[in-house]
């Protein structure tokens, strides 16, 4: 939702921070607190250190009974009363406060609250509370609060395909059976997030039965090609970018991920094909999914299939953040009826620890909107169904923000020591692996007989001085390593941690020279 919080926010309060503010630098008639700026950078998460955390400018012209230190302390202490409900940390420690400017002569205070998503569900509350708490200071005459958003880059963005480097969050909407309303949920979720202020795209990944052209009706129903970059330009409807094989026109169509250029997106919603087969597995391996939303119906049979999907995502390290149970109930004669039974969705939540469950009713209008080309949340934004999707949208924003705090394992090749470096953030563990060891431990069908388990690749087949040509993340659970002989190895993080490690290496692990 908002910027990632620090690991130990309690260790630095805005009050203690301000008491440490010295010395002051005078620049063009203003005073800039360099120590505070340095401290702000120190306690700001790495993804936000590209821009300074807090700038404080003080107009020293005139006279006042309020000192610079007192003014700084007052404003930041007041703002530290505002707690991010998801992280449980004040907005000063989270690094949301930017460009703090104080004019002594007029008593005017200006600052910017920078969030990591324009769809932050509490941004209005932040703005209102910030205005209120600073206005309560006795020497303050006027408060100017500006809201902005600086979306966090994807983790290890430089290692991702270019088309994915500008997408902050990728959310899969999945089901293990067809006909449960997965596409309906995907489309309405996308337009809900867009209504919250986010930049959103939908990718219809169901090659054999694309639904997107039926559910939305853009004026331009054909995808276009950029003649200069040779990339596909998504079509657009009501501000949401759309990609589907249904928009590719008649005849043969080839559409690969690197060919699509959707620009900067806060959220890309992938309408997954139903099932848990090779297509779904490959999508999860190739695309670094942030999270997954599971769509099901109340029947027990659907629960069995959902369990398969949840296990698939768990194996691939993709967090399932919510279950949407479609066609749950209808209201008639003053009563709520459950024609397909109830409780299977709750069973999924309890058994697998998925944090949120949303029930969608049986509504003719919801079905009709899918056929009309206008999503229900657009045609009836104040309806009961839209409110449910609004809650789902808030859930997606909040959960994606929390997930981004969890840094996944990083794997790179360190040329200075000719070793593969592995960083495991959960345990703060870091170790080196000999490239030949990694290559010899490949467990794919090319190296191990699937029927007998016999190792096909022999020890002597791998040169001791072999070096990887490229290492890239493979979804959230592994890396893809390309070797000089053209072999592409998928190495799961769990497997890397079990391999024999280099005990003696020529330099400490804190020194990095990654390829």
XYZ file of C-alpha atoms in Angstrom:
515
model
C 0.000 0.000 0.000
C 2.460 2.576 1.152
C 6.225 2.583 1.271
C 7.893 -0.370 2.967
C 8.511 0.150 6.690
C 11.865 -0.157 8.411
C 12.825 -3.417 10.091
C 13.085 -1.797 13.544
C 10.831 1.238 13.438
C 10.705 1.508 17.208
C 14.433 2.124 17.346
C 14.057 5.579 15.836
C 11.339 8.009 16.848
C 10.725 11.293 15.148
C 11.449 13.062 18.413
C 14.852 11.442 18.928
C 15.631 12.026 15.271
C 14.995 15.729 15.572
C 17.107 16.098 18.732
C 20.037 14.793 16.696
C 19.592 17.387 13.967
C 22.819 19.356 13.735
C 24.662 21.062 12.229
C 22.589 23.217 9.921
C 23.598 24.252 6.419
C 22.519 27.647 5.113
C 21.722 27.542 1.392
C 20.336 30.537 -0.533
C 18.491 32.001 2.414
C 17.268 28.642 3.707
C 18.598 26.218 6.269
C 18.938 22.593 5.241
C 19.466 20.008 7.968
C 22.154 17.704 6.572
C 22.285 15.432 9.615
C 18.571 14.733 9.457
C 18.875 14.010 5.761
C 21.704 11.565 6.438
C 19.747 9.840 9.189
C 16.664 9.703 7.018
C 18.616 7.918 4.319
C 20.048 5.522 6.894
C 16.666 4.464 8.202
C 14.896 4.396 4.858
C 14.349 1.000 3.184
C 16.791 0.352 0.302
C 14.107 0.646 -2.373
C 13.447 4.234 -1.269
C 16.997 5.538 -0.901
C 17.045 6.750 -4.495
C 15.243 9.867 -3.290
C 15.880 11.593 0.057
C 13.498 10.665 2.835
C 12.947 14.038 4.498
C 14.086 17.468 3.332
C 13.615 20.286 5.818
C 13.840 23.893 4.635
C 13.596 26.777 7.092
C 13.046 30.341 6.021
C 15.149 32.223 8.593
C 14.091 35.725 7.531
C 12.338 37.632 10.286
C 12.073 36.659 13.927
C 10.162 34.084 15.891
C 10.033 32.487 19.311
C 10.141 29.076 17.643
C 13.621 27.721 16.989
C 14.529 25.614 14.002
C 15.020 22.487 16.099
C 11.747 23.048 17.906
C 9.825 23.513 14.666
C 11.321 20.408 13.110
C 10.650 18.395 16.225
C 7.100 19.682 16.542
C 6.107 18.844 12.975
C 7.717 15.403 12.836
C 6.468 14.484 16.302
C 2.960 15.504 15.288
C 3.152 13.475 12.085
C 4.497 10.455 13.956
C 1.085 10.154 15.620
C -0.244 8.841 12.298
C 0.189 5.077 12.160
C 0.059 2.992 9.017
C -2.667 0.435 9.864
C -0.979 -2.360 7.935
C 2.596 -1.984 9.142
C 1.829 -0.637 12.613
C 4.536 2.007 12.113
C 4.260 5.788 12.049
C 4.513 7.532 8.689
C 7.742 9.329 9.635
C 9.575 6.076 10.360
C 8.083 4.555 7.208
C 9.705 7.314 5.179
C 6.538 8.817 3.735
C 7.339 12.445 4.682
C 9.183 14.343 1.952
C 10.166 17.970 1.241
C 9.271 19.416 4.645
C 9.394 23.210 4.369
C 8.785 25.661 7.242
C 8.338 29.409 6.781
C 8.953 31.218 10.085
C 7.532 34.522 8.895
C 4.107 33.244 7.902
C 3.909 30.139 10.069
C 3.314 28.078 6.937
C 4.293 24.396 6.859
C 4.449 22.425 3.622
C 5.354 18.793 3.036
C 4.632 15.861 0.777
C 3.432 12.378 1.716
C 4.849 9.944 -0.817
C 3.225 6.508 -1.011
C 4.269 3.553 -3.134
C 0.903 3.106 -4.819
C -1.708 5.630 -5.923
C -4.323 3.038 -4.917
C -3.453 3.318 -1.216
C -6.816 2.768 0.537
C -5.962 5.101 3.446
C -4.394 7.948 1.468
C -7.339 10.267 2.194
C -7.078 9.468 5.890
C -3.339 10.172 5.816
C -3.899 13.552 4.165
C -6.695 14.553 6.538
C -4.876 13.467 9.696
C -1.597 15.075 8.605
C -3.383 18.375 8.085
C -5.124 18.085 11.455
C -2.149 17.153 13.642
C 0.150 19.827 12.201
C -2.563 22.512 12.327
C -2.922 21.838 16.066
C 0.599 23.183 16.679
C 0.191 26.662 18.239
C 2.682 28.444 15.967
C 1.363 26.947 12.705
C -0.894 29.238 10.653
C -1.222 27.251 7.438
C -0.558 23.666 6.317
C -0.025 22.482 2.752
C -0.103 18.705 2.295
C 0.677 17.226 -1.101
C 0.039 13.554 -1.845
C 2.179 11.629 -4.313
C 3.083 8.057 -5.174
C 6.403 6.574 -6.161
C 5.711 2.908 -7.022
C 8.396 0.534 -5.871
C 10.344 -1.207 -8.608
C 9.988 -4.975 -8.876
C 12.530 -6.909 -6.860
C 15.660 -7.589 -8.927
C 14.111 -5.576 -11.753
C 17.368 -5.444 -13.697
C 17.313 -9.227 -14.001
C 13.752 -9.343 -15.363
C 12.678 -9.140 -19.008
C 12.354 -5.519 -20.083
C 8.575 -5.771 -20.451
C 8.231 -6.691 -16.746
C 10.650 -4.142 -15.289
C 8.013 -1.399 -15.241
C 5.309 -3.464 -13.487
C 5.249 -3.092 -9.715
C 2.866 -5.937 -8.833
C 1.649 -8.942 -10.829
C -1.445 -10.658 -9.426
C -2.736 -13.973 -10.762
C -6.470 -14.644 -10.613
C -6.751 -18.411 -10.766
C -9.218 -21.273 -10.544
C -8.825 -25.009 -10.902
C -12.163 -25.489 -12.651
C -13.667 -23.591 -15.545
C -16.950 -21.735 -15.268
C -16.587 -20.555 -11.677
C -16.378 -16.842 -12.541
C -12.612 -16.380 -12.607
C -12.631 -13.943 -15.534
C -15.489 -11.991 -13.964
C -13.447 -11.562 -10.795
C -10.276 -10.661 -12.713
C -11.941 -7.952 -14.805
C -13.909 -6.387 -11.955
C -10.853 -6.456 -9.682
C -8.804 -4.675 -12.339
C -11.359 -1.906 -12.793
C -11.753 -1.588 -9.022
C -8.012 -0.975 -8.653
C -8.162 1.520 -11.515
C -10.996 3.314 -9.729
C -8.769 3.540 -6.655
C -6.238 5.493 -8.719
C -3.818 2.765 -9.811
C -2.389 2.160 -13.275
C -3.733 -1.253 -14.202
C -3.475 -3.778 -17.000
C -5.184 -7.119 -17.676
C -3.514 -10.006 -19.464
C -5.935 -12.698 -20.616
C -3.714 -15.786 -20.457
C -6.395 -18.249 -21.538
C -5.212 -18.935 -25.088
C -7.913 -21.487 -25.883
C -10.885 -19.549 -24.547
C -10.162 -15.822 -24.150
C -12.938 -14.014 -22.286
C -11.656 -10.450 -22.237
C -13.079 -9.343 -25.632
C -16.568 -10.279 -24.411
C -16.293 -8.717 -20.970
C -14.927 -5.331 -22.085
C -15.642 -3.402 -25.270
C -12.817 -1.050 -26.256
C -13.257 1.089 -29.349
C -10.119 -0.388 -30.852
C -10.605 -4.147 -30.701
C -7.338 -5.049 -32.405
C -3.863 -5.002 -30.901
C -1.374 -2.819 -32.764
C 2.344 -3.192 -33.388
C 4.869 -0.453 -32.738
C 6.833 -0.347 -36.022
C 9.979 0.986 -34.333
C 10.243 -1.304 -31.303
C 8.371 -4.247 -32.848
C 6.358 -4.577 -29.645
C 2.622 -5.053 -29.216
C 0.695 -2.036 -27.948
C -2.193 -3.067 -25.656
C -5.644 -1.785 -26.423
C -7.353 0.247 -23.707
C -10.795 0.630 -22.175
C -11.630 3.204 -19.491
C -7.971 3.604 -18.597
C -7.167 -0.099 -18.188
C -4.742 -1.668 -20.658
C -5.905 -4.918 -22.215
C -4.042 -7.795 -23.842
C -5.776 -10.933 -25.109
C -5.483 -13.359 -27.996
C -9.079 -12.394 -28.670
C -7.809 -8.973 -29.770
C -5.211 -10.454 -32.120
C -7.581 -10.682 -35.082
C -8.298 -13.566 -37.409
C -5.700 -16.038 -38.614
C -2.443 -17.042 -37.020
C -1.152 -15.101 -34.051
C 2.112 -15.312 -32.152
C 2.299 -13.267 -28.973
C 5.190 -13.730 -26.570
C 5.707 -11.845 -23.325
C 8.722 -9.802 -24.503
C 6.666 -8.595 -27.469
C 4.126 -6.780 -25.273
C 4.882 -3.250 -24.083
C 2.323 -2.002 -21.566
C 4.322 0.849 -20.026
C 4.369 1.688 -16.323
C 1.796 -0.306 -14.334
C 1.063 -0.504 -10.634
C -0.840 -3.760 -11.036
C -1.002 -6.312 -13.820
C -3.909 -8.716 -13.362
C -3.353 -12.057 -15.086
C -6.535 -13.972 -15.879
C -5.022 -17.449 -15.619
C -6.302 -20.397 -17.664
C -8.214 -22.837 -15.420
C -6.395 -25.848 -14.030
C -3.002 -26.759 -12.570
C -1.259 -28.272 -15.599
C 1.853 -27.436 -17.566
C 0.485 -24.117 -18.878
C -0.225 -22.786 -15.394
C 3.076 -24.118 -14.074
C 5.036 -22.481 -16.888
C 3.307 -19.129 -16.336
C 4.237 -19.201 -12.659
C 7.823 -20.095 -13.526
C 8.302 -17.397 -16.141
C 6.401 -14.535 -14.499
C 7.467 -13.256 -11.041
C 3.994 -13.240 -9.515
C 3.490 -11.032 -6.479
C 0.396 -12.862 -5.263
C -2.556 -15.003 -6.292
C -6.313 -14.712 -5.811
C -8.191 -18.032 -5.911
C -11.739 -18.146 -7.308
C -14.052 -21.032 -6.452
C -17.673 -21.977 -5.766
C -19.236 -23.393 -2.573
C -19.399 -27.063 -3.645
C -17.137 -29.590 -1.905
C -15.879 -30.791 -5.293
C -14.616 -27.284 -5.986
C -12.792 -27.305 -2.646
C -10.806 -30.380 -3.670
C -9.641 -28.635 -6.849
C -8.858 -25.400 -5.028
C -6.580 -27.305 -2.678
C -4.552 -28.418 -5.701
C -4.188 -24.840 -6.886
C -3.156 -23.538 -3.475
C -0.517 -26.257 -3.193
C 0.801 -25.415 -6.668
C 1.220 -21.745 -5.762
C 2.759 -22.668 -2.408
C 5.338 -24.889 -4.106
C 6.252 -22.009 -6.417
C 6.457 -19.540 -3.498
C 3.502 -17.447 -4.689
C 1.407 -16.231 -1.716
C -2.344 -16.815 -1.996
C -3.804 -13.677 -0.440
C -7.549 -14.303 -0.755
C -10.262 -16.712 -1.807
C -13.282 -15.433 -3.722
C -16.265 -17.760 -3.418
C -18.585 -17.002 -6.324
C -22.313 -17.767 -6.614
C -22.601 -18.245 -2.855
C -26.077 -17.036 -2.063
C -29.122 -15.044 -3.074
C -31.568 -13.021 -1.018
C -35.299 -13.655 -1.353
C -38.339 -13.365 0.917
C -36.248 -11.576 3.494
C -33.891 -14.527 3.833
C -30.464 -15.485 2.547
C -30.368 -18.784 0.679
C -27.302 -20.931 -0.074
C -28.327 -23.213 -2.968
C -24.909 -24.896 -3.231
C -24.229 -25.205 0.471
C -21.771 -23.178 2.487
C -18.494 -23.553 4.289
C -16.062 -24.803 1.643
C -14.489 -21.361 1.254
C -13.999 -21.078 4.999
C -12.449 -24.532 4.949
C -9.864 -23.357 2.411
C -9.051 -20.301 4.516
C -8.673 -22.338 7.701
C -6.739 -25.238 6.205
C -4.248 -23.190 4.208
C -4.086 -20.025 6.293
C -5.259 -17.711 3.513
C -6.041 -14.411 5.237
C -9.179 -13.249 3.426
C -12.433 -14.724 2.097
C -14.937 -12.842 -0.064
C -18.421 -14.137 -0.922
C -20.080 -13.042 -4.156
C -23.852 -13.427 -4.532
C -25.809 -14.905 -7.416
C -26.809 -11.758 -9.299
C -28.242 -11.609 -12.831
C -26.718 -8.135 -13.193
C -23.217 -9.484 -12.548
C -23.635 -12.081 -15.263
C -25.243 -9.598 -17.651
C -22.419 -7.095 -17.212
C -19.957 -9.738 -18.333
C -21.865 -10.106 -21.591
C -22.491 -6.398 -22.144
C -18.844 -5.346 -22.336
C -19.038 -3.079 -19.273
C -17.801 -4.482 -15.922
C -20.311 -4.426 -13.077
C -18.127 -2.159 -10.930
C -18.277 0.400 -13.755
C -21.981 0.147 -14.579
C -23.099 0.003 -10.926
C -20.283 1.483 -8.811
C -22.486 1.922 -5.724
C -24.056 -1.534 -5.780
C -23.530 -4.324 -3.260
C -21.303 -6.278 -5.638
C -19.088 -3.244 -6.216
C -18.644 -2.864 -2.461
C -17.417 -6.453 -2.242
C -14.938 -5.822 -5.048
C -13.860 -2.616 -3.302
C -13.001 -4.683 -0.227
C -11.151 -7.166 -2.436
C -9.221 -4.313 -4.047
C -8.179 -2.954 -0.653
C -7.079 -6.458 0.329
C -4.945 -6.819 -2.806
C -3.272 -3.433 -2.298
C -2.530 -4.076 1.373
C -1.309 -7.639 0.944
C 0.921 -6.788 -2.019
C 2.520 -4.033 0.047
C 3.230 -6.471 2.876
C 4.623 -9.069 0.490
C 7.050 -6.527 -0.954
C 8.643 -6.237 2.477
C 9.703 -9.860 2.226
C 12.868 -9.938 0.163
C 13.348 -13.210 -1.701
C 16.581 -15.128 -2.037
C 19.141 -13.431 -4.272
C 21.505 -15.442 -6.458
C 24.322 -13.913 -8.515
C 27.733 -14.771 -9.919
C 30.677 -13.104 -8.215
C 33.499 -12.949 -10.747
C 36.015 -11.767 -8.162
C 35.882 -15.136 -6.371
C 34.547 -17.193 -9.305
C 31.633 -18.454 -7.230
C 27.847 -18.294 -7.147
C 26.720 -16.119 -4.251
C 23.436 -16.940 -2.472
C 21.751 -14.564 -0.010
C 18.906 -15.937 2.121
C 17.192 -12.923 3.738
C 14.980 -14.784 6.238
C 17.990 -16.200 8.073
C 20.389 -13.427 6.963
C 22.493 -16.256 5.605
C 24.959 -15.733 2.771
C 27.198 -18.349 1.217
C 29.182 -19.273 -1.879
C 28.772 -22.266 -4.194
C 31.251 -23.615 -6.719
C 29.664 -23.292 -10.200
C 30.652 -26.875 -11.066
C 28.855 -28.111 -7.941
C 25.664 -26.341 -8.981
C 25.883 -27.695 -12.529
C 26.475 -31.280 -11.338
C 23.478 -31.123 -8.989
C 20.949 -30.413 -11.724
C 17.872 -32.594 -11.165
C 16.068 -32.012 -14.457
C 15.130 -34.778 -16.891
C 18.190 -33.906 -18.951
C 20.481 -34.816 -16.062
C 18.498 -37.478 -14.189
C 16.475 -40.393 -15.605
C 12.857 -39.760 -14.584
C 12.083 -43.498 -14.328
C 15.165 -44.906 -12.636
C 16.583 -41.834 -10.917
C 19.971 -42.627 -12.423
C 22.291 -39.659 -12.868
C 22.888 -39.056 -16.585
C 25.533 -36.384 -16.184
C 28.828 -37.687 -14.829
C 31.244 -35.850 -12.538
C 33.881 -35.556 -15.225
C 31.406 -34.170 -17.747
C 31.459 -30.784 -15.996
C 34.737 -28.791 -16.160
C 36.034 -27.524 -12.825
C 36.456 -24.008 -14.222
C 32.933 -23.747 -15.670
C 31.275 -20.338 -15.208
C 27.597 -19.410 -15.688
C 26.805 -17.032 -18.526
C 23.571 -15.700 -17.049
C 21.525 -16.044 -13.848
C 17.917 -14.838 -13.739
C 15.012 -15.251 -11.272
C 12.549 -17.995 -12.203
C 9.254 -16.968 -10.682
C 9.568 -16.730 -6.900
C 11.085 -20.117 -6.167
C 14.172 -20.649 -8.331
C 16.760 -19.182 -10.688
C 17.468 -20.054 -14.287
C 21.189 -20.524 -14.965
C 22.537 -20.522 -18.513
C 25.817 -22.404 -19.013
C 28.423 -22.062 -21.805
C 27.280 -25.312 -23.463
C 23.813 -23.788 -23.955
C 22.223 -25.804 -21.158
C 19.594 -23.916 -19.129
C 19.333 -25.150 -15.555
C 16.474 -24.411 -13.165
C 17.872 -24.333 -9.637
C 15.277 -24.028 -6.823
C 16.355 -21.916 -3.856
C 15.673 -24.816 -1.478
C 17.991 -27.055 -3.494
C 20.787 -24.470 -3.538
C 20.750 -24.366 0.258
C 21.423 -28.117 0.451
C 24.475 -28.116 -1.856
C 28.060 -28.371 -0.657
C 29.348 -24.891 0.110
C 32.707 -23.247 -0.350
C 34.172 -22.932 3.125
C 37.311 -20.995 2.222
C 36.972 -18.002 -0.067
C 39.432 -15.187 -0.732
C 37.341 -12.253 0.519
C 34.581 -11.522 3.047
C 30.987 -11.901 1.917
C 30.341 -8.218 2.438
C 32.390 -7.420 -0.660
C 30.314 -7.809 -3.814
C 31.356 -7.912 -7.424
C 28.297 -9.384 -9.047
C 27.885 -10.063 -12.730
